[in-house]
Short mmCIF file of C-alpha atoms in Angstrom, two decimals:
data_model
loop_
_atom_site.label_atom_id
_atom_site.label_comp_id
_atom_site.label_asym_id
_atom_site.label_seq_id
_atom_site.Cartn_x
_atom_site.Cartn_y
_atom_site.Cartn_z
CA MET A 1 12.65 -16.12 17.87
CA ASP A 2 9.81 -14.71 20.01
CA ASN A 3 9.27 -11.16 21.19
CA GLU A 4 10.84 -11.88 24.59
CA HIS A 5 13.95 -13.44 23.07
CA LYS A 6 16.46 -11.16 21.41
CA VAL A 7 19.92 -11.60 19.96
CA TRP A 8 22.82 -9.15 20.03
CA TYR A 9 24.40 -8.71 16.62
CA SER A 10 27.78 -7.00 16.81
CA ILE A 11 29.54 -5.37 13.90
CA LYS A 12 32.92 -7.00 13.38
CA HIS A 13 35.98 -5.01 14.57
CA THR A 14 33.75 -2.33 16.11
CA LYS A 15 31.81 -1.78 19.31
CA LYS A 16 28.65 -1.20 17.29
CA GLY A 17 25.71 -3.55 17.11
CA ALA A 18 22.00 -3.98 17.72
CA TRP A 19 19.55 -6.13 19.69
CA ILE A 20 17.21 -7.95 17.28
CA ASN A 21 13.90 -9.55 18.31
CA SER A 22 11.08 -11.12 16.29
CA LYS A 23 9.39 -7.79 15.55
CA ASP A 24 12.70 -6.42 14.30
CA LEU A 25 13.09 -9.44 12.03
CA GLU A 26 9.58 -8.92 10.64
CA LEU A 27 10.35 -5.27 9.92
CA LEU A 28 13.67 -6.11 8.27
CA GLN A 29 12.00 -8.82 6.19
CA LEU A 30 9.34 -6.32 5.09
CA ILE A 31 12.00 -3.83 3.97
CA TYR A 32 13.95 -6.56 2.17
CA THR A 33 10.89 -8.02 0.41
CA ASN A 34 9.60 -4.62 -0.70
CA ARG A 35 13.09 -3.45 -1.77
CA ILE A 36 12.54 0.24 -0.93
CA LEU A 37 9.94 1.72 1.42
CA THR A 38 9.31 5.25 2.61
CA LEU A 39 9.63 6.15 6.27
CA LYS A 40 5.86 6.75 6.43
CA GLN A 41 5.11 3.31 4.98
CA ILE A 42 7.40 1.59 7.49
CA LYS A 43 5.99 3.59 10.42
CA ARG A 44 2.44 2.76 9.30
CA TYR A 45 3.24 -0.95 9.23
CA GLY A 46 4.99 -0.78 12.61
CA ARG A 47 2.11 1.05 14.22
CA TYR A 48 -0.79 -1.05 12.93
CA ILE A 49 0.85 -4.48 12.61
CA LEU A 50 3.59 -4.57 15.27
CA ASN A 51 1.86 -2.17 17.70
CA VAL A 52 5.07 -0.13 17.97
CA PRO A 53 4.83 3.68 18.25
CA GLU A 54 5.92 5.57 15.14
CA SER A 55 8.53 7.49 17.14
CA THR A 56 10.08 4.19 18.24
CA ILE A 57 10.20 2.92 14.63
CA LYS A 58 11.88 6.15 13.52
CA SER A 59 14.50 5.92 16.30
CA LYS A 60 15.14 2.25 15.52
CA LEU A 61 15.69 2.97 11.82
CA LYS A 62 18.12 5.74 12.74
CA ARG A 63 20.17 3.30 14.88
CA TRP A 64 20.02 0.63 12.19
CA PHE A 65 21.21 3.13 9.61
CA SER A 66 24.27 3.97 11.72
CA ASN A 67 25.09 0.23 11.82
CA ASP A 68 24.45 -0.43 8.10
CA ILE A 69 21.52 -2.69 8.97
CA VAL A 70 19.45 -0.47 6.70
CA SER A 71 20.50 2.21 4.24
CA LEU A 72 18.81 5.52 3.51
CA GLU A 73 18.12 7.50 0.35
CA TYR A 74 15.97 10.51 -0.44
CA LEU A 75 13.32 11.14 -3.07
CA SER A 76 12.06 14.55 -4.22
CA THR A 77 8.38 14.69 -5.26
CA LEU A 78 6.75 17.60 -7.07
CA GLY A 79 8.69 20.25 -5.20
CA LYS A 80 7.55 18.89 -1.83
CA PRO A 81 9.94 18.16 1.05
CA VAL A 82 12.17 15.17 0.32
CA VAL A 83 10.89 11.73 1.27
CA SER A 84 13.08 9.37 3.32
CA CYS A 85 13.37 5.94 1.67
CA TYR A 86 14.86 2.89 3.39
CA LYS A 87 16.24 -0.34 1.97
CA ILE A 88 18.04 -3.28 3.57
CA GLY A 89 21.70 -2.78 4.39
CA LYS A 90 24.67 -5.13 4.30
CA TYR A 91 24.29 -6.28 7.90
CA GLY A 92 20.51 -6.37 7.80
CA PHE A 93 20.82 -8.83 4.90
CA GLN A 94 23.25 -10.96 6.93
CA ILE A 95 20.93 -10.95 9.95
CA LEU A 96 18.02 -12.23 7.81
CA GLN A 97 20.30 -14.93 6.37
CA ASN A 98 21.60 -15.96 9.78
CA GLU A 99 18.08 -16.24 11.26
CA GLY A 100 16.92 -18.34 8.32
CA VAL A 101 14.35 -15.77 7.22
CA ILE A 102 15.77 -15.69 3.68
CA ASN A 103 18.02 -18.04 1.74
CA ASP A 104 19.14 -15.59 -0.92
CA GLU A 105 22.89 -15.72 -1.44
CA GLU A 106 23.47 -12.19 -2.71
CA LEU A 107 22.02 -8.82 -1.75
CA LEU A 108 20.11 -7.26 -4.62
CA GLU A 109 21.26 -3.68 -5.13
CA VAL A 110 18.37 -1.28 -5.71
CA THR A 111 18.52 2.51 -5.57
CA VAL A 112 15.95 5.28 -5.76
CA LYS A 113 17.70 6.57 -8.87
CA ASN A 114 17.04 3.23 -10.59
CA ILE A 115 13.28 3.60 -10.13
CA LYS A 116 12.09 4.91 -13.48
CA GLN A 117 8.52 5.65 -12.37
CA PRO A 118 8.44 6.56 -8.66
CA SER A 119 4.68 7.22 -8.72
CA HIS A 120 4.11 3.68 -10.01
CA TYR A 121 6.62 2.07 -7.65
CA PHE A 122 5.55 3.74 -4.42
CA GLY A 123 1.89 3.52 -5.40
CA ILE A 124 2.28 -0.25 -5.44
CA GLN A 125 4.01 -0.18 -2.06
CA ASP A 126 1.16 1.85 -0.57
CA VAL A 127 -1.35 -0.75 -1.74
CA VAL A 128 0.78 -3.63 -0.42
CA ILE A 129 1.42 -2.10 3.01
CA ASP A 130 -2.23 -1.14 3.51
CA THR A 131 -3.39 -4.59 2.34
CA LEU A 132 -1.09 -6.24 4.89
CA ILE A 133 -2.56 -3.95 7.55
CA GLU A 134 -6.09 -4.99 6.49
CA MET A 135 -4.93 -8.62 6.79
CA LYS A 136 -3.38 -8.06 10.23
CA ASP A 137 -5.08 -10.96 12.02
CA LYS A 138 -4.74 -13.32 9.05
CA ARG A 139 -1.37 -12.35 7.63
CA SER A 140 0.09 -15.75 8.63
CA THR A 141 -2.13 -17.25 5.89
CA ILE A 142 -0.60 -15.18 3.07
CA THR A 143 2.74 -14.67 1.39
CA SER A 144 3.58 -11.24 -0.03
CA THR A 145 6.11 -11.47 -2.85
CA HIS A 146 8.04 -8.93 -4.86
CA PRO A 147 7.77 -9.95 -8.54
CA ASN A 148 10.78 -11.07 -10.56
CA TYR A 149 11.52 -12.74 -13.89
CA LYS A 150 10.72 -16.17 -12.42
CA THR A 151 7.25 -15.21 -11.20
CA TYR A 152 5.18 -17.06 -13.81
CA SER A 153 6.79 -19.27 -16.41
CA SER A 154 5.11 -21.25 -19.16
CA SER A 155 6.92 -24.49 -18.42
CA GLU A 156 8.48 -26.32 -15.49
CA ASN A 157 11.21 -27.51 -17.84
CA MET A 158 14.24 -25.32 -17.15
CA LEU A 159 15.30 -25.62 -20.82
CA ASN A 160 11.95 -24.31 -22.04
CA LYS A 161 11.01 -21.56 -19.65
CA GLU A 162 9.30 -18.42 -20.88
CA THR A 163 7.82 -15.79 -18.62
CA ILE A 164 4.08 -15.41 -19.22
CA ILE A 165 3.69 -12.21 -17.22
CA ILE A 166 5.31 -10.34 -14.34
CA PRO A 167 2.68 -8.65 -12.14
CA ASP A 168 3.44 -5.50 -10.18
CA TRP A 169 2.92 -7.52 -7.00
CA LYS A 170 1.83 -11.00 -5.94
CA ILE A 171 0.13 -12.15 -2.73
CA ALA A 172 -0.73 -15.85 -2.34
CA THR A 173 -2.84 -17.65 0.26
CA THR A 174 -2.24 -21.08 1.74
CA ASP A 175 -5.21 -22.47 -0.22
CA LYS A 176 -3.71 -21.52 -3.62
CA LYS A 177 -5.60 -18.33 -4.23
CA ILE A 178 -3.26 -15.85 -5.87
CA LEU A 179 -3.82 -12.10 -5.98
CA ASN A 180 -1.90 -10.33 -8.75
CA ILE A 181 -1.83 -6.54 -8.43
CA GLU A 182 -1.43 -4.25 -11.44
CA PHE A 183 -0.96 -0.57 -10.63
CA ASP A 184 -2.23 1.75 -13.36
CA THR A 185 -1.04 5.35 -13.51
CA GLY A 186 -3.21 6.03 -16.54
CA TYR A 187 -0.32 6.79 -18.87
CA GLN A 188 -0.17 3.29 -20.31
CA ASN A 189 -2.10 2.82 -23.53
CA LEU A 190 -5.15 0.57 -23.18
CA SER A 191 -3.61 -1.76 -25.77
CA LYS A 192 -1.01 -2.64 -23.10
CA ILE A 193 -3.83 -3.46 -20.69
CA LYS A 194 -5.28 -5.76 -23.37
CA GLU A 195 -1.94 -7.57 -23.60
CA LYS A 196 -1.90 -8.06 -19.84
CA VAL A 197 -5.44 -9.45 -19.87
CA ASP A 198 -4.43 -11.92 -22.61
CA SER A 199 -1.39 -12.98 -20.58
CA TYR A 200 -3.43 -13.55 -17.44
CA MET A 201 -5.93 -15.61 -19.42
CA GLU A 202 -3.03 -17.75 -20.64
CA LEU A 203 -1.63 -17.97 -17.11
CA ALA A 204 -4.93 -19.19 -15.62
CA THR A 205 -5.39 -21.69 -18.45
CA THR A 206 -1.92 -23.20 -17.98
CA ARG A 207 -2.30 -23.36 -14.18
CA PRO A 208 -5.81 -24.78 -13.61
CA GLU A 209 -4.96 -25.89 -10.06
CA GLU A 210 -4.57 -22.24 -9.00
CA HIS A 211 -7.23 -19.54 -8.71
CA HIS A 212 -5.91 -16.21 -9.95
CA PHE A 213 -7.37 -12.84 -9.02
CA ILE A 214 -6.23 -9.76 -10.92
CA LEU A 215 -6.70 -6.40 -9.24
CA PHE A 216 -6.14 -3.38 -11.49
CA VAL A 217 -5.52 -0.40 -9.21
CA VAL A 218 -5.94 3.08 -10.69
CA ALA A 219 -3.82 5.85 -9.11
CA ASP A 220 -5.96 8.55 -7.49
CA ASN A 221 -3.71 11.17 -5.83
CA LYS A 222 -4.10 9.60 -2.38
CA SER A 223 -0.37 8.95 -1.95
CA GLU A 224 2.00 11.68 -0.83
CA THR A 225 4.89 9.99 -2.61
CA TYR A 226 3.43 10.16 -6.12
CA THR A 227 5.66 12.20 -8.38
CA THR A 228 2.83 12.92 -10.82
CA GLU A 229 -0.41 14.83 -10.38
CA TYR A 230 -3.38 12.83 -11.67
CA PRO A 231 -6.81 14.07 -12.80
CA ALA A 232 -9.19 14.52 -9.88
CA ASN A 233 -11.69 12.05 -11.35
CA ARG A 234 -10.33 8.64 -12.37
CA GLU A 235 -13.73 6.99 -12.77
CA ILE A 236 -13.59 7.07 -16.58
CA ARG A 237 -10.32 5.14 -16.53
CA ILE A 238 -11.78 2.53 -14.16
CA VAL A 239 -14.88 2.04 -16.34
CA ASN A 240 -12.74 1.83 -19.50
CA ILE A 241 -10.58 -0.94 -18.01
CA LYS A 242 -13.66 -2.86 -16.82
CA GLN A 243 -15.21 -2.62 -20.28
CA LEU A 244 -11.96 -3.69 -21.94
CA ILE A 245 -11.72 -6.82 -19.78
CA GLY A 246 -15.37 -7.64 -20.45
CA ASN A 247 -14.86 -7.23 -24.20
CA LYS A 248 -11.86 -9.55 -24.07
CA VAL A 249 -14.00 -12.11 -22.22
CA GLY A 250 -11.17 -12.25 -19.69
CA ASN A 251 -13.65 -12.83 -16.88
CA LYS A 252 -15.04 -16.01 -18.44
CA VAL A 253 -12.05 -18.20 -17.53
CA LYS A 254 -13.17 -20.45 -14.67
CA ASN A 255 -10.18 -19.87 -12.34
CA LEU A 256 -9.69 -16.19 -13.17
CA ASP A 257 -11.42 -13.14 -11.65
CA PHE A 258 -10.77 -9.49 -12.49
CA TYR A 259 -11.37 -6.47 -10.26
CA VAL A 260 -10.75 -2.77 -11.00
CA CYS A 261 -10.79 0.04 -8.44
CA SER A 262 -9.14 3.24 -7.27
CA ALA A 263 -5.98 3.11 -5.13
CA TYR A 264 -8.02 4.35 -2.18
CA ARG A 265 -10.25 1.23 -2.22
CA ALA A 266 -7.63 -1.32 -3.28
CA PRO A 267 -6.60 -2.56 0.22
CA SER A 268 -10.23 -3.24 1.16
CA ILE A 269 -10.98 -5.19 -2.02
CA ALA A 270 -7.64 -7.02 -1.88
CA SER A 271 -8.27 -8.14 1.70
CA ASN A 272 -11.81 -9.27 0.81
CA ILE A 273 -10.33 -11.48 -1.91
CA LEU A 274 -7.58 -12.87 0.31
CA LYS A 275 -10.00 -13.54 3.20
CA GLY A 276 -12.40 -15.38 0.88
CA ILE A 277 -15.20 -12.81 1.20
CA TYR A 278 -14.93 -12.20 -2.57
CA PRO A 279 -16.11 -13.76 -4.78
CA ILE A 280 -19.39 -14.03 -2.88
CA THR A 281 -20.46 -17.68 -2.86
CA GLN A 282 -23.80 -18.81 -4.21
CA SER A 283 -24.89 -20.00 -0.77
CA GLN A 284 -24.08 -16.62 0.76
CA LYS A 285 -26.02 -14.85 -2.00
CA GLU A 286 -29.01 -17.07 -1.30
CA SER A 287 -28.79 -16.38 2.43
CA GLU A 288 -28.55 -12.61 1.94
CA LEU A 289 -31.48 -12.57 -0.48
CA GLU A 290 -33.62 -14.82 1.71
CA LEU A 291 -33.04 -12.53 4.68
CA ALA A 292 -33.80 -9.44 2.60
CA MET A 293 -37.07 -10.90 1.29
CA LEU A 294 -38.12 -11.99 4.77
CA SER A 295 -37.32 -8.55 6.17
CA VAL A 296 -39.54 -6.89 3.58
CA GLN A 297 -42.41 -9.14 4.51
CA LEU A 298 -41.96 -8.27 8.19
CA ASN A 299 -41.37 -4.54 7.65
CA ASP A 300 -44.32 -2.50 8.94
CA ASP A 301 -43.19 0.55 6.94
CA VAL A 302 -44.02 -1.08 3.61
CA ASP A 303 -46.92 -3.07 2.27
CA TYR A 304 -45.30 -5.32 -0.34
CA THR A 305 -45.78 -8.95 -1.20
CA ILE A 306 -42.80 -10.58 -2.90
CA SER A 307 -43.11 -13.89 -4.74
CA PRO A 308 -40.18 -15.74 -6.40
CA ILE A 309 -40.34 -16.54 -10.12
CA GLU A 310 -38.22 -18.98 -12.12
CA ALA A 311 -35.41 -17.29 -14.07
CA SER A 312 -36.58 -19.05 -17.25
CA GLU A 313 -39.70 -16.87 -17.12
CA PHE A 314 -37.56 -13.76 -17.70
CA TYR A 315 -34.95 -14.63 -20.36
CA LEU A 316 -34.96 -15.61 -24.01
CA SER A 317 -33.09 -18.72 -25.09
CA ASP A 318 -30.03 -16.81 -26.35
CA VAL A 319 -29.17 -15.35 -22.92
CA PRO A 320 -26.21 -17.16 -21.23
CA ASP A 321 -27.03 -18.59 -17.80
CA GLU A 322 -24.02 -16.88 -16.20
CA LEU A 323 -25.52 -13.47 -17.01
CA TYR A 324 -28.82 -14.14 -15.26
CA GLY A 325 -29.71 -12.15 -12.16
CA ASP A 326 -29.35 -13.82 -8.75
CA SER A 327 -33.07 -13.94 -8.03
CA HIS A 328 -36.30 -12.95 -9.78
CA HIS A 329 -39.53 -11.82 -8.15
CA ALA A 330 -42.98 -10.40 -8.65
CA MET A 331 -43.42 -7.53 -6.21
CA VAL A 332 -46.95 -6.35 -5.40
CA ASP A 333 -47.15 -2.80 -4.05
CA HIS A 334 -50.47 -2.94 -2.18
CA LEU A 335 -50.41 0.75 -1.29
CA ASN A 336 -50.42 1.79 -4.97
CA ASN A 337 -52.15 -1.35 -6.22
CA LYS A 338 -49.29 -2.07 -8.60
CA LYS A 339 -47.52 -5.27 -9.62
CA LEU A 340 -43.83 -5.11 -10.58
CA ASP A 341 -41.35 -7.68 -11.87
CA VAL A 342 -37.90 -7.14 -10.37
CA ILE A 343 -34.45 -8.76 -10.38
CA PHE A 344 -31.94 -8.84 -7.53
CA ASN A 345 -28.16 -9.08 -7.91
CA ILE A 346 -25.65 -9.37 -5.06
CA VAL A 347 -22.69 -7.28 -6.21
CA GLU A 348 -18.99 -7.18 -5.31
CA GLU A 349 -17.22 -3.84 -5.40
CA GLY A 350 -14.77 -3.59 -8.30
CA SER A 351 -15.80 -6.89 -9.86
CA VAL A 352 -15.73 -7.09 -13.64
CA ASN A 353 -18.15 -10.01 -13.47
CA ALA A 354 -20.65 -7.87 -11.56
CA PHE A 355 -20.13 -5.00 -14.00
CA ASP A 356 -20.75 -7.34 -16.95
CA ARG A 357 -23.96 -8.77 -15.52
CA LEU A 358 -25.42 -5.37 -14.65
CA SER A 359 -24.48 -3.95 -18.06
CA TYR A 360 -26.06 -6.91 -19.81
CA LEU A 361 -29.27 -6.74 -17.78
CA GLU A 362 -29.51 -3.00 -18.45
CA THR A 363 -29.18 -3.69 -22.19
CA LEU A 364 -31.81 -6.46 -22.12
CA ILE A 365 -34.33 -4.28 -20.31
CA SER A 366 -33.66 -1.12 -22.35
CA SER A 367 -33.96 -3.00 -25.64
CA LYS A 368 -37.04 -4.93 -24.41
CA ARG A 369 -35.37 -8.28 -25.00
CA MET A 370 -36.97 -10.03 -22.04
CA LYS A 371 -40.04 -12.20 -21.74
CA ARG A 372 -41.44 -9.99 -18.99
CA GLU A 373 -41.38 -6.24 -18.53
CA VAL A 374 -38.85 -5.77 -15.73
CA GLU A 375 -39.36 -2.67 -13.64
CA GLN A 376 -36.02 -2.60 -11.83
CA VAL A 377 -32.80 -4.46 -11.14
CA TYR A 378 -31.70 -4.08 -7.53
CA ALA A 379 -27.92 -4.23 -7.16
CA LEU A 380 -27.19 -5.06 -3.52
CA TYR A 381 -23.73 -4.62 -1.97
CA LEU A 382 -22.62 -6.15 1.31
CA SER A 383 -21.72 -2.75 2.80
CA THR A 384 -22.43 0.94 2.36
CA ALA A 385 -18.75 1.67 1.68
CA ALA A 386 -18.68 -0.87 -1.16
CA MET A 387 -21.84 0.62 -2.67
CA GLN A 388 -20.65 4.21 -2.43
CA ASN A 389 -17.19 3.56 -3.88
CA ASP A 390 -17.89 1.13 -6.71
CA VAL A 391 -17.47 2.75 -10.13
CA LEU A 392 -20.10 1.98 -12.77
CA PRO A 393 -21.39 3.87 -15.84
CA LYS A 394 -23.65 6.82 -15.09
CA ASP A 395 -26.20 5.89 -17.75
CA PHE A 396 -27.79 2.88 -16.04
CA LYS A 397 -31.52 3.66 -16.06
CA HIS A 398 -32.97 0.43 -14.72
CA ILE A 399 -30.46 -0.35 -11.95
CA SER A 400 -31.13 0.72 -8.37
CA PHE A 401 -28.21 0.55 -5.95
CA SER A 402 -28.52 -0.37 -2.31
CA GLN A 403 -26.92 -2.65 0.25
CA THR A 404 -28.24 -5.75 1.91
CA GLN A 405 -28.53 -4.37 5.44
CA VAL A 406 -30.72 -1.51 4.19
CA TRP A 407 -33.20 -4.12 2.98
CA HIS A 408 -32.93 -5.85 6.33
CA TYR A 409 -33.79 -2.81 8.40
CA LYS A 410 -34.80 0.28 6.42
CA LYS A 411 -37.93 1.57 4.72
CA ILE A 412 -37.83 0.89 0.96
CA ASP A 413 -39.00 3.43 -1.58
CA SER A 414 -41.40 2.20 -4.24
CA PRO A 415 -39.51 1.33 -7.45
CA SER A 416 -39.93 3.73 -10.35
CA ASN A 417 -38.95 3.74 -13.99
CA ASN A 418 -35.82 5.50 -15.30
CA LYS A 419 -34.55 6.27 -11.85
CA VAL A 420 -31.31 5.29 -10.11
CA VAL A 421 -31.85 5.17 -6.36
CA ARG A 422 -28.93 4.99 -3.94
CA VAL A 423 -30.28 4.12 -0.49
CA LEU A 424 -27.81 5.15 2.18
CA GLU A 425 -27.72 4.33 5.87
#
C-alpha cells in the first residue's frame, strides 16, 4: 500500500470506519510493536518520520479511538498533568493482520496499570522512538523489536530451550548487527548488571555469526514521563557500569561491544552503531590520524615536527596488543625547543573499549611502566558533541581530549604535564 492508495475499513454493523494509507499502517505498527506509547512519543514520530503535523496526528488518534482502532489510557507522573497513553485497539489489530503487517493470531493485552516501573518502561520507549528518528533515512535497514521470552534462547531444539537473556529492547540490522538496549534507572544493584554482562557474554559466544552491541542507558531526567526524580548528576553511575564491564572482561569477546551513556545521548550512539559508524574501523582511524598529522605539518600557527614511532618502542612485553594506542609519535616543539613523546587514540563516545584503553594508558604512564616517558595521550573524538558528552573519570592526568576536526583546522596548544585540555570549536 503506497501513500496515494488508501483502503476504507468499516466497522461491522455500524456506519463508522476509517481510511487507512501506508503512513497510517506504519503508525499503527509502531503502536503495536511498542505496546504502549505516549501521545508525545507518537506525535514526535509522526512529525519527524512521517512528516505529518502533530495536530493531524492528534486528530487522527482521536478518530481512531472512537472506532476502537486504538485505545487510550492515562498515566499520572509525580503530580504533573496526566499523560495520554495509546495502545492498539481491537480493529487496529485486525487491520494490521488483514494488510499482512503482522501474523500474530491474538492481541496481547497490556495496560498502564500492569507496568510496574513506568519510568523504566517509558524511558525505553523514548530511546527507541528517538533512535528511529535518528535512523530516518535508513530505517528500512533495521528491525525494531519488543523483547519477549523467545528473544534469545540457548538452543534451537524446542525441547531444550532456555532463555539466555531478555533485553529491554532489540534493534537488528540486515547485516546481522544486533543492538540490545538496557535501560538503567539506577535502582538496580550493580550485581544485577554483572549478571547481565555474563549473560551477554554467553549470548555472543553461542551466536558467533552475529555481532552484538549492548547499550546501557542511564536515566537522566530528560523524559517528562518518568515517574521518579533522579539525581542531577548520573556520571558516577555511568563510570561505575563502564568499570564493572571492564573488570568482567565483557568487552574482550570478539563479537561483543559494550557502550554506556546517559539517556540524552543514547539515540545518537545507537544510530552510530546501527549505521556502522561505531565501532570505528582501523582504516578510518588511520585516515583520521594521517589527516591530523598532515594538518599539523601544514598549520602556520604551530611549529611542530611529528615523526611516527613503532608501538614496540613504547610498551613492555606484558602489555596486551589490544590496549596499545592507535598511533605513537615523537613531537618536536621548535618554538620551545622541546621534544615530546605522545600517543593518539581515536575514541568512540560511550565505548567501554575506549574507556579501558585510556584507563590502562593512564595507569602505565602514571606508574612509569613504559619504555619511553610519554608526555600526553591525545584522545580524539569524531565530533565535538561526542567529546563533550562522553563520561570518563575526572582523575585522568595524562589524557588530553579533543576532536579530529580541531586538529585539522585549529591552533594546538603545546602539551603540558598533569593537565587535561579540552579543545572546543
